[in-house]
Amino acid sequence: MEYSHKLIIDNISRFIDLTELEKQKYISLLTEIKVNKKTYLMQAGDITKYEYFITKGCLKVYTLDVDGTPHISMFAVEDYWTGDIASFITKQPSRYFIRATEDSELLGISRANYDLLFQEIPKFERFYRMLYQRSLISYIRRSNHGISLTAEERYIEFKKKYPNIVNRITQKDLAGYIGITPEFMSKIISKINRL
Amino acid sequence: MEYSHKLIIDNISRFIDLTELEKQKYISLLTEIKVNKKTYLMQAGDITKYEYFITKGCLKVYTLDVDGTPHISMFAVEDYWTGDIASFITKQPSRYFIRATEDSELLGISRANYDLLFQEIPKFERFYRMLYQRSLISYIRRSNHGISLTAEERYIEFKKKYPNIVNRITQKDLAGYIGITPEFMSKIISKINRL
DNA sequence: TAAAAGTCTTAAACTAGTTCATTTTTTTTC
DNA sequence: GAAAAAAAATGAACTAGTTTAAGACTTTTA
């Protein structure tokens, strides 16, 4: 089996067991996608065509506010799922941009194939139930941190939770994720280094 | 059928169709719970025993930070699901309190019955997939608002999204949800009223 | 129904985080 | 590998939101 297919099957197998036939069927529903560094996987206004699984590289998911300031919703690296679930489900235009910060490779499942998947292999209901459950837990935590922690605390949390991502992204993008300006991010880091 | 049971079955029927037998089976897995105003449904340190559906009343879900300041994660009224999904799933102690702000009635599903449910009526995988998907969409949005909107904008958003909840909660609790002090909440409201 | 407890308002002094402007350092591109 | 572009650092002036404190208003409780 191809490396990227092994990666996605391993990811799914953490939650459900698939027969060889089911694995093949599932893989047949996927689309391979490559995006070069600095190019867009999707842009605000698009109706999201796929949910993505990253097999190589790094991407950022973000919105632009009225001032044009980017606010980063998530970073996605190998073995992560990403996309804009709201636009994917409702088929309404997205408010998000997804841009590669490294040359990246992804597997996408289209909305039509996503719907088909549940008919063909109902076990995937369980997989997505568990995947969404986990995402939900981490977004609940993140939204609580947003209202209860200082910027410095959120930075420390991020480093603790995503040690493997910190070194792959710019300080500026991290500021956009934490919810502060790059200048203040710089101050926080220099303060921590001074101690 | 009892009113509370009708309410929960209607809620579920938005996503999946159940036979009469399945409805009865499902209802048999539920526990009825009443909590008086100002009393706790659960407290930090508890391992969450149930996921709850509210049939009457209003509750707040919150944490206390190191200073003892409450940060409100959600308000739950009739036809809402609540609990601490992280503690429920991982069986680790919760960091949340859930307290009734009105005399309330709930239906709870225990962890054991939740697991049993998927064996007995696999269709519920789909129901929870869709329930979590919706919650996820709204928490993604909330965590983005936390990092990109001002307190005043978050207040306006809240009123727009939950017009039926605003009048049932105190300004102080709303401040705890928005992520600001009650004093600043008061300023925002008096500023808006002045305009 | 009076007392107690909690909520809301206002204001002054404060602090976390922003804005704007400039310089240095690093990365990208040709 | 030089030039251009982007990221990072620093600092001064600013603003959104906090803290503390005190008084008025409302709700709860005995």
Short mmCIF file of C-alpha atoms (C1' of nucleotides) in Angstrom, two decimals:
data_model
loop_
_atom_site.label_atom_id
_atom_site.label_comp_id
_atom_site.label_asym_id
_atom_site.label_seq_id
_atom_site.Cartn_x
_atom_site.Cartn_y
_atom_site.Cartn_z
CA MET A 1 0.00 0.00 0.00
CA GLU A 2 1.13 3.53 -0.77
CA TYR A 3 2.56 5.46 2.18
CA SER A 4 -0.15 8.14 2.16
CA HIS A 5 -2.86 5.47 2.09
CA LYS A 6 -1.23 3.61 4.94
CA LEU A 7 -1.18 6.84 6.94
CA ILE A 8 -4.88 7.56 6.51
CA ILE A 9 -5.92 3.94 7.13
CA ASP A 10 -3.81 3.88 10.31
CA ASN A 11 -5.49 7.09 11.41
CA ILE A 12 -8.95 5.63 10.89
CA SER A 13 -7.98 2.29 12.45
CA ARG A 14 -7.45 4.04 15.78
CA PHE A 15 -11.25 4.19 16.00
CA ILE A 16 -12.72 1.45 13.80
CA ASP A 17 -11.60 -1.84 12.24
CA LEU A 18 -11.85 -2.19 8.48
CA THR A 19 -11.61 -5.28 6.30
CA GLU A 20 -9.21 -5.24 3.33
CA LEU A 21 -12.16 -4.76 1.01
CA GLU A 22 -13.45 -1.82 3.01
CA LYS A 23 -10.01 -0.23 3.03
CA GLN A 24 -9.83 -0.50 -0.76
CA LYS A 25 -13.34 0.84 -1.15
CA TYR A 26 -12.54 3.77 1.12
CA ILE A 27 -9.31 4.61 -0.68
CA SER A 28 -11.16 4.58 -4.00
CA LEU A 29 -13.31 7.45 -2.70
CA LEU A 30 -10.31 9.71 -2.05
CA THR A 31 -8.70 12.35 -4.26
CA GLU A 32 -4.97 13.08 -4.11
CA ILE A 33 -4.08 16.76 -3.90
CA LYS A 34 -0.76 18.60 -3.91
CA VAL A 35 -0.30 22.23 -2.96
CA ASN A 36 2.94 24.13 -3.16
CA LYS A 37 4.14 26.39 -0.39
CA LYS A 38 2.33 29.75 -0.33
CA THR A 39 -0.49 28.57 -2.57
CA TYR A 40 -4.12 28.25 -1.57
CA LEU A 41 -6.03 25.04 -1.07
CA MET A 42 -9.17 27.15 -0.84
CA GLN A 43 -10.19 30.78 -0.42
CA ALA A 44 -13.00 32.69 1.29
CA GLY A 45 -16.09 32.68 -0.93
CA ASP A 46 -15.46 29.14 -2.16
CA ILE A 47 -17.89 26.39 -1.27
CA THR A 48 -15.68 23.79 0.36
CA LYS A 49 -15.42 20.78 -1.91
CA TYR A 50 -13.45 18.44 0.33
CA GLU A 51 -12.55 17.43 3.81
CA TYR A 52 -8.79 16.97 3.87
CA PHE A 53 -6.32 14.64 5.52
CA ILE A 54 -2.69 15.83 5.44
CA THR A 55 -0.07 13.25 4.51
CA LYS A 56 2.82 15.67 4.14
CA GLY A 57 3.48 19.35 4.84
CA CYS A 58 1.83 22.09 6.83
CA LEU A 59 -1.13 24.39 6.20
CA LYS A 60 -2.87 27.23 7.98
CA VAL A 61 -6.62 27.82 8.11
CA TYR A 62 -7.58 31.46 8.66
CA THR A 63 -10.09 34.25 8.17
CA LEU A 64 -9.45 37.91 7.39
CA ASP A 65 -11.35 40.45 9.46
CA VAL A 66 -12.68 43.79 8.15
CA ASP A 67 -9.24 45.39 8.66
CA GLY A 68 -7.59 42.58 6.67
CA THR A 69 -5.96 41.14 9.79
CA PRO A 70 -5.61 37.35 9.61
CA HIS A 71 -7.00 35.22 12.47
CA ILE A 72 -5.76 31.66 12.39
CA SER A 73 -8.21 28.91 13.22
CA MET A 74 -5.80 25.98 13.04
CA PHE A 75 -2.50 24.67 11.75
CA ALA A 76 -2.66 21.27 10.06
CA VAL A 77 0.34 18.96 9.65
CA GLU A 78 0.81 15.26 8.79
CA ASP A 79 -1.88 12.99 10.24
CA TYR A 80 -4.33 15.89 10.81
CA TRP A 81 -7.78 16.41 9.33
CA THR A 82 -8.74 19.88 8.14
CA GLY A 83 -11.15 21.87 5.99
CA ASP A 84 -14.13 24.08 6.73
CA ILE A 85 -16.69 21.73 8.15
CA ALA A 86 -19.43 24.40 8.23
CA SER A 87 -19.14 25.16 4.51
CA PHE A 88 -18.63 21.48 3.65
CA ILE A 89 -21.86 20.49 5.42
CA THR A 90 -24.09 23.46 4.62
CA LYS A 91 -22.74 24.00 1.07
CA GLN A 92 -22.58 27.72 1.82
CA PRO A 93 -19.55 29.87 0.86
CA SER A 94 -16.69 29.64 3.31
CA ARG A 95 -15.15 32.53 5.23
CA TYR A 96 -11.83 30.71 5.43
CA PHE A 97 -8.59 30.58 3.50
CA ILE A 98 -6.43 27.47 3.62
CA ARG A 99 -2.85 28.09 2.56
CA ALA A 100 0.18 25.80 2.51
CA THR A 101 3.13 27.02 4.60
CA GLU A 102 5.20 24.12 3.21
CA ASP A 103 4.87 22.02 0.04
CA SER A 104 2.05 19.70 1.06
CA GLU A 105 0.21 16.56 0.06
CA LEU A 106 -3.34 15.76 1.02
CA LEU A 107 -6.10 13.23 0.55
CA GLY A 108 -9.52 14.77 0.05
CA ILE A 109 -12.98 13.29 0.33
CA SER A 110 -15.64 15.11 -1.67
CA ARG A 111 -19.06 15.88 -0.22
CA ALA A 112 -20.69 13.37 -2.59
CA ASN A 113 -18.26 10.63 -1.58
CA TYR A 114 -18.60 11.54 2.10
CA ASP A 115 -22.36 10.96 1.84
CA LEU A 116 -21.80 7.78 -0.17
CA LEU A 117 -19.31 6.49 2.39
CA PHE A 118 -21.94 6.24 5.12
CA GLN A 119 -24.20 4.20 2.83
CA GLU A 120 -21.45 1.88 1.69
CA ILE A 121 -19.60 1.44 4.99
CA PRO A 122 -21.90 2.51 7.86
CA LYS A 123 -19.04 1.92 10.29
CA PHE A 124 -17.76 5.33 9.21
CA GLU A 125 -20.60 6.95 11.13
CA ARG A 126 -18.78 5.70 14.21
CA PHE A 127 -15.41 6.92 12.95
CA TYR A 128 -16.71 10.43 12.35
CA ARG A 129 -18.65 10.41 15.59
CA MET A 130 -15.39 9.79 17.41
CA LEU A 131 -13.32 12.16 15.27
CA TYR A 132 -15.80 15.01 15.82
CA GLN A 133 -16.03 14.16 19.50
CA ARG A 134 -12.28 14.60 19.87
CA SER A 135 -12.24 17.82 17.86
CA LEU A 136 -15.13 19.10 19.92
CA ILE A 137 -13.26 18.45 23.16
CA SER A 138 -10.27 20.39 21.91
CA TYR A 139 -12.34 23.33 20.57
CA ILE A 140 -14.32 23.56 23.82
CA ARG A 141 -11.03 23.78 25.64
CA ARG A 142 -9.69 26.34 23.20
CA SER A 143 -12.72 28.59 23.41
CA ASN A 144 -12.51 28.47 27.21
CA HIS A 145 -8.82 29.35 27.11
CA GLY A 146 -9.68 32.29 24.87
CA ILE A 147 -11.91 33.79 27.56
CA SER A 148 -9.96 32.76 30.66
CA LEU A 149 -6.21 32.85 29.93
CA THR A 150 -3.84 35.72 29.21
CA ALA A 151 -1.97 35.79 25.90
CA GLU A 152 1.19 34.58 27.61
CA GLU A 153 -0.65 31.61 29.14
CA ARG A 154 -2.19 30.73 25.78
CA TYR A 155 1.30 30.80 24.21
CA ILE A 156 2.66 28.45 26.88
CA GLU A 157 -0.34 26.14 26.38
CA PHE A 158 0.23 26.07 22.63
CA LYS A 159 3.88 25.12 23.00
CA LYS A 160 2.93 22.37 25.45
CA LYS A 161 0.13 20.98 23.29
CA TYR A 162 1.82 21.30 19.88
CA PRO A 163 5.60 21.10 20.46
CA ASN A 164 6.02 19.66 16.95
CA ILE A 165 4.21 22.56 15.28
CA VAL A 166 5.83 25.53 17.07
CA ASN A 167 9.11 25.19 15.13
CA ARG A 168 7.40 24.88 11.76
CA ILE A 169 5.43 28.11 11.81
CA THR A 170 6.35 31.79 11.96
CA GLN A 171 5.96 33.81 15.12
CA LYS A 172 3.59 36.04 13.19
CA ASP A 173 1.26 33.15 12.36
CA LEU A 174 1.40 31.95 15.93
CA ALA A 175 0.31 35.44 17.02
CA GLY A 176 -2.62 35.13 14.60
CA TYR A 177 -3.58 31.86 16.30
CA ILE A 178 -3.14 33.09 19.88
CA GLY A 179 -5.20 36.18 19.05
CA ILE A 180 -2.61 38.95 19.50
CA THR A 181 -0.43 41.18 17.34
CA PRO A 182 2.98 39.96 16.11
CA GLU A 183 4.57 42.81 18.09
CA PHE A 184 3.07 41.62 21.33
CA MET A 185 3.99 38.01 20.54
CA SER A 186 7.58 39.19 20.13
CA LYS A 187 7.44 40.91 23.52
CA ILE A 188 6.06 37.82 25.23
CA ILE A 189 8.81 35.64 23.77
CA SER A 190 11.59 38.06 24.67
CA LYS A 191 10.18 38.33 28.19
CA ILE A 192 10.13 34.53 28.58
CA ASN A 193 13.68 34.23 27.20
CA ARG A 194 14.92 36.90 29.59
CA LEU A 195 13.73 34.89 32.61
CA MET B 1 -45.87 9.71 25.60
CA GLU B 2 -44.66 11.95 28.42
CA TYR B 3 -43.85 15.52 27.41
CA SER B 4 -40.15 15.27 28.30
CA HIS B 5 -39.83 12.05 26.29
CA LYS B 6 -41.59 13.62 23.33
CA LEU B 7 -39.15 16.51 23.48
CA ILE B 8 -36.04 14.33 23.41
CA ILE B 9 -37.42 12.03 20.70
CA ASP B 10 -38.31 15.06 18.56
CA ASN B 11 -34.80 16.38 19.05
CA ILE B 12 -33.27 13.10 17.91
CA SER B 13 -35.74 12.73 15.04
CA ARG B 14 -34.30 15.84 13.41
CA PHE B 15 -31.33 13.65 12.48
CA ILE B 16 -32.46 10.01 12.44
CA ASP B 17 -35.73 8.07 12.13
CA LEU B 18 -36.59 5.66 14.92
CA THR B 19 -39.21 2.90 15.05
CA GLU B 20 -41.63 2.83 18.00
CA LEU B 21 -39.65 -0.05 19.47
CA GLU B 22 -36.38 1.86 19.19
CA LYS B 23 -37.94 4.90 20.81
CA GLN B 24 -39.09 2.81 23.75
CA LYS B 25 -35.72 1.10 24.02
CA TYR B 26 -33.95 4.46 23.98
CA ILE B 27 -36.23 5.99 26.59
CA SER B 28 -35.61 2.99 28.85
CA LEU B 29 -31.91 3.91 28.89
CA LEU B 30 -32.57 7.40 30.27
CA THR B 31 -32.58 8.66 33.85
CA GLU B 32 -34.85 11.49 34.99
CA ILE B 33 -33.14 14.19 37.02
CA LYS B 34 -34.45 17.29 38.77
CA VAL B 35 -32.27 20.10 40.10
CA ASN B 36 -33.52 23.07 42.03
CA LYS B 37 -32.37 26.59 41.29
CA LYS B 38 -28.89 27.30 42.68
CA THR B 39 -28.04 23.65 43.20
CA TYR B 40 -25.32 21.74 41.42
CA LEU B 41 -25.83 19.03 38.84
CA MET B 42 -22.12 18.35 39.09
CA GLN B 43 -18.97 19.91 40.50
CA ALA B 44 -15.30 20.13 39.53
CA GLY B 45 -13.51 16.98 40.64
CA ASP B 46 -16.48 14.73 39.83
CA ILE B 47 -16.21 12.18 37.06
CA THR B 48 -19.13 13.04 34.81
CA LYS B 49 -21.74 10.30 35.07
CA TYR B 50 -24.19 11.50 32.43
CA GLU B 51 -24.71 13.43 29.27
CA TYR B 52 -27.79 15.60 29.80
CA PHE B 53 -30.73 16.78 27.76
CA ILE B 54 -32.68 19.67 29.28
CA THR B 55 -36.45 19.40 29.22
CA LYS B 56 -37.15 22.35 31.50
CA GLY B 57 -35.17 25.18 33.08
CA CYS B 58 -31.77 26.74 32.60
CA LEU B 59 -28.26 25.78 33.71
CA LYS B 60 -24.77 27.21 33.45
CA VAL B 61 -21.59 25.23 32.82
CA TYR B 62 -18.46 26.93 34.15
CA THR B 63 -14.93 26.60 35.52
CA LEU B 64 -13.27 28.57 38.27
CA ASP B 65 -9.78 29.89 37.59
CA VAL B 66 -6.97 30.15 40.17
CA ASP B 67 -8.42 33.47 41.42
CA GLY B 68 -11.85 31.90 41.85
CA THR B 69 -13.27 33.86 38.91
CA PRO B 70 -15.96 31.91 37.04
CA HIS B 71 -15.66 31.44 33.27
CA ILE B 72 -18.86 30.22 31.67
CA SER B 73 -18.59 27.62 28.95
CA MET B 74 -22.27 27.44 28.03
CA PHE B 75 -25.83 28.10 29.09
CA ALA B 76 -28.24 25.23 28.55
CA VAL B 77 -32.02 25.62 28.27
CA GLU B 78 -34.89 23.41 27.06
CA ASP B 79 -34.00 21.26 24.05
CA TYR B 80 -30.22 21.61 24.63
CA TRP B 81 -27.66 18.91 25.33
CA THR B 82 -25.03 19.55 27.96
CA GLY B 83 -22.46 17.95 30.26
CA ASP B 84 -18.69 17.68 30.18
CA ILE B 85 -17.97 15.54 27.18
CA ALA B 86 -14.23 15.33 27.96
CA SER B 87 -14.78 13.89 31.44
CA PHE B 88 -17.67 11.71 30.23
CA ILE B 89 -15.52 10.10 27.55
CA THR B 90 -12.15 9.89 29.32
CA LYS B 91 -13.60 9.10 32.77
CA GLN B 92 -11.20 11.65 34.24
CA PRO B 93 -12.32 14.23 36.86
CA SER B 94 -14.04 17.24 35.40
CA ARG B 95 -12.92 20.84 35.79
CA TYR B 96 -16.51 22.06 35.39
CA PHE B 97 -19.42 22.96 37.59
CA ILE B 98 -22.97 22.70 36.28
CA ARG B 99 -25.47 24.71 38.28
CA ALA B 100 -29.16 25.35 37.74
CA THR B 101 -30.12 29.02 37.40
CA GLU B 102 -33.81 27.99 37.39
CA ASP B 103 -35.58 24.89 38.71
CA SER B 104 -34.72 22.40 35.99
CA GLU B 105 -35.57 18.96 34.68
CA LEU B 106 -33.22 16.82 32.66
CA LEU B 107 -32.89 13.43 31.06
CA GLY B 108 -29.47 11.83 31.50
CA ILE B 109 -27.79 8.98 29.71
CA SER B 110 -25.10 7.20 31.72
CA ARG B 111 -21.77 6.25 30.21
CA ALA B 112 -22.66 2.54 30.37
CA ASN B 113 -25.98 3.13 28.60
CA TYR B 114 -24.34 5.43 26.07
CA ASP B 115 -21.97 2.60 25.11
CA LEU B 116 -24.83 0.10 25.12
CA LEU B 117 -26.92 2.37 22.91
CA PHE B 118 -24.52 2.06 19.99
CA GLN B 119 -24.64 -1.74 20.21
CA GLU B 120 -28.41 -1.92 20.47
CA ILE B 121 -29.32 0.81 17.98
CA PRO B 122 -26.31 1.52 15.74
CA LYS B 123 -28.25 4.35 14.10
CA PHE B 124 -27.30 6.43 17.13
CA GLU B 125 -23.73 6.61 15.82
CA ARG B 126 -25.20 8.74 13.07
CA PHE B 127 -27.20 10.83 15.50
CA TYR B 128 -24.15 11.62 17.62
CA ARG B 129 -22.01 12.15 14.54
CA MET B 130 -24.42 14.87 13.47
CA LEU B 131 -24.92 16.31 16.96
CA TYR B 132 -21.16 16.60 17.51
CA GLN B 133 -20.70 18.00 14.02
CA ARG B 134 -23.13 20.82 14.81
CA SER B 135 -21.58 21.51 18.20
CA LEU B 136 -18.17 21.51 16.60
CA ILE B 137 -19.24 24.11 14.04
CA SER B 138 -20.50 26.37 16.78
CA TYR B 139 -17.42 25.95 19.01
CA ILE B 140 -15.07 26.59 16.07
CA ARG B 141 -16.97 29.80 15.47
CA ARG B 142 -16.89 30.72 19.14
CA SER B 143 -13.16 30.13 19.50
CA ASN B 144 -12.56 32.29 16.43
CA HIS B 145 -14.75 35.04 17.83
CA GLY B 146 -12.75 34.86 21.06
CA ILE B 147 -9.56 35.76 19.22
CA SER B 148 -10.94 38.14 16.60
CA LEU B 149 -13.83 40.15 18.08
CA THR B 150 -13.92 42.83 20.77
CA ALA B 151 -16.01 42.23 23.89
CA GLU B 152 -18.74 44.52 22.54
CA GLU B 153 -18.89 42.58 19.27
CA ARG B 154 -19.08 39.28 21.16
CA TYR B 155 -21.96 40.68 23.23
CA ILE B 156 -23.85 41.71 20.10
CA GLU B 157 -23.21 38.27 18.56
CA PHE B 158 -24.53 36.55 21.67
CA LYS B 159 -27.74 38.56 21.67
CA LYS B 160 -28.23 37.79 17.99
CA LYS B 161 -27.53 34.07 18.35
CA TYR B 162 -29.35 33.46 21.64
CA PRO B 163 -32.14 36.05 21.92
CA ASN B 164 -34.15 33.61 24.06
CA ILE B 165 -31.33 33.12 26.59
CA VAL B 166 -30.29 36.76 27.15
CA ASN B 167 -33.36 37.57 29.25
CA ARG B 168 -33.03 34.46 31.41
CA ILE B 169 -29.51 35.02 32.70
CA THR B 170 -27.84 37.72 34.81
CA GLN B 171 -25.57 40.31 33.28
CA LYS B 172 -22.83 38.98 35.52
CA ASP B 173 -23.12 35.46 34.08
CA LEU B 174 -23.19 36.85 30.58
CA ALA B 175 -19.93 38.67 31.37
CA GLY B 176 -18.50 35.32 32.49
CA TYR B 177 -19.47 33.84 29.13
CA ILE B 178 -18.22 36.75 27.02
CA GLY B 179 -14.91 36.69 28.92
CA ILE B 180 -14.98 40.08 30.64
CA THR B 181 -15.67 41.50 34.11
CA PRO B 182 -19.24 42.33 35.18
CA GLU B 183 -18.15 45.98 35.50
CA PHE B 184 -17.05 46.14 31.90
CA MET B 185 -20.22 44.32 30.76
CA SER B 186 -22.19 47.05 32.52
CA LYS B 187 -20.20 49.73 30.68
CA ILE B 188 -20.80 48.09 27.31
CA ILE B 189 -24.55 47.88 27.92
CA SER B 190 -24.85 51.45 29.15
CA LYS B 191 -22.83 52.60 26.13
CA ILE B 192 -25.12 50.72 23.73
CA ASN B 193 -28.24 52.08 25.47
CA ARG B 194 -26.91 55.61 25.24
CA LEU B 195 -26.62 55.40 21.43
"C1'" DT C 1 -41.85 42.43 55.53
"C1'" DA C 2 -37.30 43.42 57.22
"C1'" DA C 3 -32.76 42.04 56.79
"C1'" DA C 4 -29.36 39.95 54.13
"C1'" DA C 5 -27.28 38.78 50.02
"C1'" DG C 6 -26.50 39.41 45.49
"C1'" DT C 7 -26.57 42.36 41.23
"C1'" DC C 8 -25.85 46.62 38.76
"C1'" DT C 9 -23.77 51.18 38.10
"C1'" DT C 10 -20.23 54.59 38.17
"C1'" DA C 11 -15.74 56.37 38.54
"C1'" DA C 12 -10.68 56.70 39.17
"C1'" DA C 13 -6.32 54.42 38.78
"C1'" DC C 14 -4.19 50.75 36.54
"C1'" DT C 15 -2.38 46.98 33.09
"C1'" DA C 16 -2.55 43.86 29.12
"C1'" DG C 17 -2.42 44.31 24.66
"C1'" DT C 18 -2.49 47.63 20.23
"C1'" DT C 19 -0.74 50.88 16.96
"C1'" DC C 20 2.60 53.06 14.52
"C1'" DA C 21 7.18 53.86 13.22
"C1'" DT C 22 11.99 52.40 12.72
"C1'" DT C 23 15.86 49.16 12.57
"C1'" DT C 24 17.80 44.55 12.39
"C1'" DT C 25 17.65 39.83 11.01
"C1'" DT C 26 16.10 36.06 8.22
"C1'" DT C 27 14.15 34.07 4.19
"C1'" DT C 28 13.00 34.11 -0.57
"C1'" DT C 29 13.84 34.90 -5.25
"C1'" DC C 30 16.14 35.57 -9.50
"C1'" DG D 1 24.99 35.34 -3.92
"C1'" DA D 2 22.90 40.09 -4.34
"C1'" DA D 3 18.60 42.25 -4.07
"C1'" DA D 4 14.07 42.16 -2.52
"C1'" DA D 5 10.66 40.74 0.56
"C1'" DA D 6 9.12 39.16 4.75
"C1'" DA D 7 9.71 38.39 9.68
"C1'" DA D 8 11.31 39.81 14.10
"C1'" DA D 9 12.68 43.22 17.66
"C1'" DT D 10 12.18 47.47 20.07
"C1'" DG D 11 10.10 51.55 21.87
"C1'" DA D 12 6.74 55.36 22.60
"C1'" DA D 13 2.02 56.67 22.64
"C1'" DC D 14 -2.42 54.80 22.92
"C1'" DT D 15 -6.92 52.02 24.09
"C1'" DA D 16 -9.70 48.06 25.58
"C1'" DG D 17 -10.52 45.93 29.46
"C1'" DT D 18 -9.32 45.23 34.84
"C1'" DT D 19 -9.23 46.42 39.60
"C1'" DT D 20 -10.88 48.44 43.57
"C1'" DA D 21 -14.20 50.77 45.98
"C1'" DA D 22 -18.59 52.69 47.08
"C1'" DG D 23 -23.50 53.45 46.61
"C1'" DA D 24 -28.16 52.19 44.57
"C1'" DC D 25 -31.24 48.72 43.26
"C1'" DT D 26 -33.31 43.88 43.27
"C1'" DT D 27 -33.99 39.44 44.73
"C1'" DT D 28 -33.94 35.99 48.22
"C1'" DT D 29 -34.65 34.33 52.68
"C1'" DA D 30 -36.25 33.98 57.34
#
